[in-house]
PDB file of C-alpha atoms in Angstrom:
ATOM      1  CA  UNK S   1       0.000   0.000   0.000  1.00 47.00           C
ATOM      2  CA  UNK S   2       1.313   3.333  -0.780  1.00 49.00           C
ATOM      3  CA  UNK S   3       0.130   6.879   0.659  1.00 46.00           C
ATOM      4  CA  UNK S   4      -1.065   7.686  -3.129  1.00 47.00           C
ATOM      5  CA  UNK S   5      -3.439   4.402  -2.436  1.00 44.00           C
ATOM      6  CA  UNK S   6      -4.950   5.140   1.037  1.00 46.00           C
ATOM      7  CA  UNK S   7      -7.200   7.612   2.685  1.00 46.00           C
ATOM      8  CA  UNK S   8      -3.887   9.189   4.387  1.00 49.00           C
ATOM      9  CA  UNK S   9      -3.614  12.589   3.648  1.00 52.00           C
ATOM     10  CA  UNK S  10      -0.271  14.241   2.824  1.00 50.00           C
ATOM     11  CA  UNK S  11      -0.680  17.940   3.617  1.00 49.00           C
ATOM     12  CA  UNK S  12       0.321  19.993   0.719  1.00 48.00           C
ATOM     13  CA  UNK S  13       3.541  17.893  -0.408  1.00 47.00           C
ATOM     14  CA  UNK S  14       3.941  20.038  -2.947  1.00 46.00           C
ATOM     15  CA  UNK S  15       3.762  23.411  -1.196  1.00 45.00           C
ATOM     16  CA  UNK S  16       7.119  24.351  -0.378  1.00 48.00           C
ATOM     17  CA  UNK S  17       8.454  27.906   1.157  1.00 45.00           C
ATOM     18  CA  UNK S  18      11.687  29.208   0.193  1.00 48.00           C
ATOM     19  CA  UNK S  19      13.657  29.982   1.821  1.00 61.00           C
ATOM     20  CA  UNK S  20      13.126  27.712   5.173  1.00 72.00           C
ATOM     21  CA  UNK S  21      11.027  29.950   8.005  1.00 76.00           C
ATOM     22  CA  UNK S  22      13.259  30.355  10.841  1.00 80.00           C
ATOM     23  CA  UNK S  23      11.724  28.905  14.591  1.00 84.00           C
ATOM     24  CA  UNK S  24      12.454  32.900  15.375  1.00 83.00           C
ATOM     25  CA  UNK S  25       9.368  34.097  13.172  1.00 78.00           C
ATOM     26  CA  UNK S  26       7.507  30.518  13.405  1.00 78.00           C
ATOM     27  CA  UNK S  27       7.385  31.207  17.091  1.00 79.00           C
ATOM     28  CA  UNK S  28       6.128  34.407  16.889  1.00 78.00           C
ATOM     29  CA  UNK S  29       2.747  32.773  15.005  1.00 75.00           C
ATOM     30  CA  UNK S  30       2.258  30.217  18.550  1.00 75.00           C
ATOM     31  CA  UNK S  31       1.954  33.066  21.079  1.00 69.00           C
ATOM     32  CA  UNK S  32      -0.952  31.150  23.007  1.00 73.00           C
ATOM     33  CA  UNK S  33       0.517  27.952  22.871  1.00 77.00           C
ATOM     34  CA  UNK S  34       0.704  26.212  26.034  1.00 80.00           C
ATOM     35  CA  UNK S  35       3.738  27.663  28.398  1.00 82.00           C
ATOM     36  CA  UNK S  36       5.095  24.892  29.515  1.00 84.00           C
ATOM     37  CA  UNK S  37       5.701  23.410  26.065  1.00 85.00           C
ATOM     38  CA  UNK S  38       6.382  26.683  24.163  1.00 86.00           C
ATOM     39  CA  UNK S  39       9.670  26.760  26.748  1.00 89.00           C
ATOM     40  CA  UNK S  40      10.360  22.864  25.920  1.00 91.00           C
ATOM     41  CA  UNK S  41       9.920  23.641  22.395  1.00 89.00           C
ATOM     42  CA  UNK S  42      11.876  26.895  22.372  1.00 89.00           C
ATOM     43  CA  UNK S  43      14.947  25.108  24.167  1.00 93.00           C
ATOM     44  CA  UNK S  44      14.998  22.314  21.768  1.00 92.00           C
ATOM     45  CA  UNK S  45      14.315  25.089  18.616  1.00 90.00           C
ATOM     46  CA  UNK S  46      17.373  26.675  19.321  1.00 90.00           C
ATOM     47  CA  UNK S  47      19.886  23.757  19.905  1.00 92.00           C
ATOM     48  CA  UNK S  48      18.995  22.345  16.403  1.00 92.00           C
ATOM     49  CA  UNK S  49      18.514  25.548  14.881  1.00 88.00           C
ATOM     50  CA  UNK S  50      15.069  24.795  13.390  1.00 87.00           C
ATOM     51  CA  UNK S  51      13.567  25.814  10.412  1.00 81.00           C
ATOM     52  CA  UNK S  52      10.185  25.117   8.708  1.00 80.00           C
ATOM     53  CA  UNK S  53       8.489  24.408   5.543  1.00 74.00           C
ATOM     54  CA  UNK S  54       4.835  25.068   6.843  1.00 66.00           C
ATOM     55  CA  UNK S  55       2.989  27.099   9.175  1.00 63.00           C
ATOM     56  CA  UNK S  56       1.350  25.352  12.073  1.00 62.00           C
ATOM     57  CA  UNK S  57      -0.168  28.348  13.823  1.00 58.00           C
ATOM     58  CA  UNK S  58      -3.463  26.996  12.980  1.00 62.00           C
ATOM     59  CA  UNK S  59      -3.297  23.850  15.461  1.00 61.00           C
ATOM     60  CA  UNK S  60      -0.829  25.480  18.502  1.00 61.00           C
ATOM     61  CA  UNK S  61      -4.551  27.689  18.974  1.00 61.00           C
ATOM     62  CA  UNK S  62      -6.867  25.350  19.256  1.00 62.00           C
ATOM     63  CA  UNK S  63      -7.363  23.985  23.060  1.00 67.00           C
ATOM     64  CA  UNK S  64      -8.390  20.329  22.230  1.00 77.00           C
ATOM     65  CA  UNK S  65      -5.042  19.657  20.437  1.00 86.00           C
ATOM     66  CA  UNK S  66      -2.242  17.791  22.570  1.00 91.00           C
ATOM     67  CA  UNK S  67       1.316  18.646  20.982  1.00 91.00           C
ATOM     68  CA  UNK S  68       4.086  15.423  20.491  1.00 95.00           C
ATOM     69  CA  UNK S  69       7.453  16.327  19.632  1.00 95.00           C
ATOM     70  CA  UNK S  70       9.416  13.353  18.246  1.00 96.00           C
ATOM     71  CA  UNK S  71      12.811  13.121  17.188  1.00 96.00           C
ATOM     72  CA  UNK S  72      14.732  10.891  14.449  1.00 93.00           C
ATOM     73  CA  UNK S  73      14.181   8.031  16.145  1.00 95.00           C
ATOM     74  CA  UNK S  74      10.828   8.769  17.161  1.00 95.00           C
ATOM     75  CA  UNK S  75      11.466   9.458  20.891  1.00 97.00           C
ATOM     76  CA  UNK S  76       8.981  11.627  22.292  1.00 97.00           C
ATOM     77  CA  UNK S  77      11.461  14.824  23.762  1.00 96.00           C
ATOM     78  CA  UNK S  78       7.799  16.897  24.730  1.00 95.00           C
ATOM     79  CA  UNK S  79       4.683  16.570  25.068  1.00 95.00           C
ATOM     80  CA  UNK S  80       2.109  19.107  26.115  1.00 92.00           C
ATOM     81  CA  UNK S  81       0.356  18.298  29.615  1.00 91.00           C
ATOM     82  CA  UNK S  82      -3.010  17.972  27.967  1.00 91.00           C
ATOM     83  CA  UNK S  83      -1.391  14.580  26.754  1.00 94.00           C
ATOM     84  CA  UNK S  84      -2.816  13.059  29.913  1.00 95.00           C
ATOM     85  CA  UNK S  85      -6.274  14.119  29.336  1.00 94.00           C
ATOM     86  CA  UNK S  86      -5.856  11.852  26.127  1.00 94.00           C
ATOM     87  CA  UNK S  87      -3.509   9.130  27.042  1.00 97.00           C
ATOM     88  CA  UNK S  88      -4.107   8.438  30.775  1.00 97.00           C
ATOM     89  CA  UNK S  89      -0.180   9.089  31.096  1.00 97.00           C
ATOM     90  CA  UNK S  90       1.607  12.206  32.207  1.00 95.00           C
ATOM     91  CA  UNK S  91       4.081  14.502  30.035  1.00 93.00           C
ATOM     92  CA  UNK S  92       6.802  13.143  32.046  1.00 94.00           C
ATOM     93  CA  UNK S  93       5.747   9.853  31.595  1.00 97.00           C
ATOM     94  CA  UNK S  94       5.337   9.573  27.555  1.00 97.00           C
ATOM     95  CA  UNK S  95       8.696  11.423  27.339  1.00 97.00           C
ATOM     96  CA  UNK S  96      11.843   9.436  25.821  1.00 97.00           C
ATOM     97  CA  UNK S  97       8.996   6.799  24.796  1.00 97.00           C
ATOM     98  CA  UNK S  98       7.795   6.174  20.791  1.00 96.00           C
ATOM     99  CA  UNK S  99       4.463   6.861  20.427  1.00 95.00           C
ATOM    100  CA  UNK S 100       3.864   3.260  19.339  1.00 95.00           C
ATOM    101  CA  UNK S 101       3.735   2.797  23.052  1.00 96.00           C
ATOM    102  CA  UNK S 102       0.030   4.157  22.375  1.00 96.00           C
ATOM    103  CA  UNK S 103      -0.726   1.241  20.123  1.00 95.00           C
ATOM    104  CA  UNK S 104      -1.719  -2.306  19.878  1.00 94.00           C
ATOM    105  CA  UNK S 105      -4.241  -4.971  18.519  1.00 94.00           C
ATOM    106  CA  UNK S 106      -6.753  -2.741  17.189  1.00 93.00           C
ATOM    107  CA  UNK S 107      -4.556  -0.311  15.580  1.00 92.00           C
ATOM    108  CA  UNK S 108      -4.468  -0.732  12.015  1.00 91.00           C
ATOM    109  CA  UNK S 109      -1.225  -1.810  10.367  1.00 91.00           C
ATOM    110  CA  UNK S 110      -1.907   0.133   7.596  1.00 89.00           C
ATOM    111  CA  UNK S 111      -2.273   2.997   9.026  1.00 89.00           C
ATOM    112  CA  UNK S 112       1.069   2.083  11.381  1.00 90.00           C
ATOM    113  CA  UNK S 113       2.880   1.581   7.914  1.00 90.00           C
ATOM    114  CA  UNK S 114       1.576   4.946   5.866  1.00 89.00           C
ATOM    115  CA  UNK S 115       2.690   6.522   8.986  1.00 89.00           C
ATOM    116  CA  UNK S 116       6.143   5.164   8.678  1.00 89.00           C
ATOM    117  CA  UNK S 117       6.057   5.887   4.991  1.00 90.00           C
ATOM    118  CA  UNK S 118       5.212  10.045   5.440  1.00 90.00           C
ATOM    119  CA  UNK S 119       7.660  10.128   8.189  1.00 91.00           C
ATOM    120  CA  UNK S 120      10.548   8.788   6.128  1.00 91.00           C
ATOM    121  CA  UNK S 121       9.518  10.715   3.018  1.00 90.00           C
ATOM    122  CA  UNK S 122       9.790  14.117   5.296  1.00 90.00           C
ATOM    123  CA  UNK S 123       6.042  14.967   4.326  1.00 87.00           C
ATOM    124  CA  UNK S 124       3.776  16.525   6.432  1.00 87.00           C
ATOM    125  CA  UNK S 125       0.371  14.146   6.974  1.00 88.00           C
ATOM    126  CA  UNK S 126      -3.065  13.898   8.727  1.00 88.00           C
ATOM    127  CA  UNK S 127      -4.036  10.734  10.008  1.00 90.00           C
ATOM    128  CA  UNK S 128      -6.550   9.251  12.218  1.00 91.00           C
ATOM    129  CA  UNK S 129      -5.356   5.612  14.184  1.00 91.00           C
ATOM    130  CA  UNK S 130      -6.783   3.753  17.003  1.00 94.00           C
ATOM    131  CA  UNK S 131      -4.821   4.000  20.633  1.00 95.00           C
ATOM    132  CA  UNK S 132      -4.828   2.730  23.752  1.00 97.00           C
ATOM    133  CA  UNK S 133      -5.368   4.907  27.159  1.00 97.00           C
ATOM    134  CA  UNK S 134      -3.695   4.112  30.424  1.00 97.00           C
ATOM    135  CA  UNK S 135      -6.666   1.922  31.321  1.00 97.00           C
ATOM    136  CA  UNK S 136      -6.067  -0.098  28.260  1.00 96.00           C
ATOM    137  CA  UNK S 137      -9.304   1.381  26.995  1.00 96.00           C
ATOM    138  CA  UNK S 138      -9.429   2.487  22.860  1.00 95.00           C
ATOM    139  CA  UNK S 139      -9.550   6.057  21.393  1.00 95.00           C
ATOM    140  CA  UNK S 140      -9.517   7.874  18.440  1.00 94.00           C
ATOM    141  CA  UNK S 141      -6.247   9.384  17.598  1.00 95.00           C
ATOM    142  CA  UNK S 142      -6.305  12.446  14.612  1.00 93.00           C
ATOM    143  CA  UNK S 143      -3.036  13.475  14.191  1.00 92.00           C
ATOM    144  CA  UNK S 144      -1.675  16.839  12.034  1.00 89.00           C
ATOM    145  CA  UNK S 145       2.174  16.118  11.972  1.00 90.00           C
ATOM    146  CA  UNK S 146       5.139  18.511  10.389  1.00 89.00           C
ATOM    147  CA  UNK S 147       8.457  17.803   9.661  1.00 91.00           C
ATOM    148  CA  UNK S 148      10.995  20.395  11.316  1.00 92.00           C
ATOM    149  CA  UNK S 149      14.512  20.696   9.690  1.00 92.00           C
ATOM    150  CA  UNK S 150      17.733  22.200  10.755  1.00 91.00           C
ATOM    151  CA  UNK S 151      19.534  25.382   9.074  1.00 85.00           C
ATOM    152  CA  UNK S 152      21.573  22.944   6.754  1.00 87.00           C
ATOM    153  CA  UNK S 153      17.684  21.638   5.455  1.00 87.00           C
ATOM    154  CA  UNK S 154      17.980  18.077   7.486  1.00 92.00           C
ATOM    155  CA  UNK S 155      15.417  16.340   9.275  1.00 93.00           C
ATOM    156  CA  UNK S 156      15.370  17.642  12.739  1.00 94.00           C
ATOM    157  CA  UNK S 157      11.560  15.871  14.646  1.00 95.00           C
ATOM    158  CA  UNK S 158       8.143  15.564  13.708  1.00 94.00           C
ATOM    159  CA  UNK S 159       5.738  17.735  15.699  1.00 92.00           C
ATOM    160  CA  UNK S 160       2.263  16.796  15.653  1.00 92.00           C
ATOM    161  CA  UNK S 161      -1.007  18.025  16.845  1.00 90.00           C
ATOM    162  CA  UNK S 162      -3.578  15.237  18.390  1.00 93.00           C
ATOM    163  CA  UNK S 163      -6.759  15.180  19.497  1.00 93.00           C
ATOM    164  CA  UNK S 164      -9.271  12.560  19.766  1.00 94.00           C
ATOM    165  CA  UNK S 165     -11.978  11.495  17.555  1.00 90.00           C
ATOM    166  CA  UNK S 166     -15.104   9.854  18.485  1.00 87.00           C
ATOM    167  CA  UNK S 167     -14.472   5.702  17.238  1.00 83.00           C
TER     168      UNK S 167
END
């Protein structure tokens, strides 16, 4: 199955900016975000010198939205606290875990794969996947995810923007 195939959307692959948006002018566009994970965001911004293809103001302003910041190996490094109103776990609990952590018999592996598929094609994507709470108990997972790339144009993490989605 490719992403061409399958209800997975890719969100405007072919819209690039140019140059790169720096995180200086990207962060000016998230002003309500969240405190706690605007400063974890901020800190990691600046140490890999991100830089952005597409803006994501849209999703930072909307309260029902948890944020997951991944890096290249798909390690959460933040999480906004919401993330326990949706997962059961804490921030500090999901961090230096995969999100996979989230799934298991009822995901589909489809949708596990497609997701593998945008994320190694650098392509920004909407998804929606079954997950697994704390409790063990299933929810709707819509994801919005962005690649964010360093000043030299490489892969930096994935941010995405989740909220749940009535099964």
């Amino acid at each position: 199955m490719s992403l061409q195939d399958s209800q997975f959307t890719i969100i405007h692959n072919e819209l690039k900016t140019t140059p790169l948006l720096c995180w200086d002018i990207v962060k000016l566009l998230l002003w309500d975000m969240e405190p706690n994970i605007f400063k974890d965001l901020d800190k990691i911004a600046v140490e890999n010198n991100w830089h952005f293809n597409y803006f994501m103001d849209s999703y930072s302003h909307f309260d029902g939205y948890s944020i997951v910041l991944v890096d290249l190996k798909l390690n959460i490094c933040a999480a906004s606290s919401n993330i326990e109103e949706m997962t059961g776990y804490k921030q500090e609990e999901v961090i230096g875990q995969t999100p996979s952590f989230l799934q298991g018999e009822e995901t589909n592996v489809n949708c596990k794969y497609l997701l593998k598929i945008a994320i190694d094609q650098e392509v920004p994507f909407h998804s929606r996947l079954v997950n697994y709470d704390r409790d063990g108990n299933l929810y709707g997972c819509e994801i919005h995810a962005f690649p964010i790339y360093n000043g030299s144009g490489k892969l930096s993490h994935y941010i995405a923007f989740e909220q749940i989605y009535s099964l």
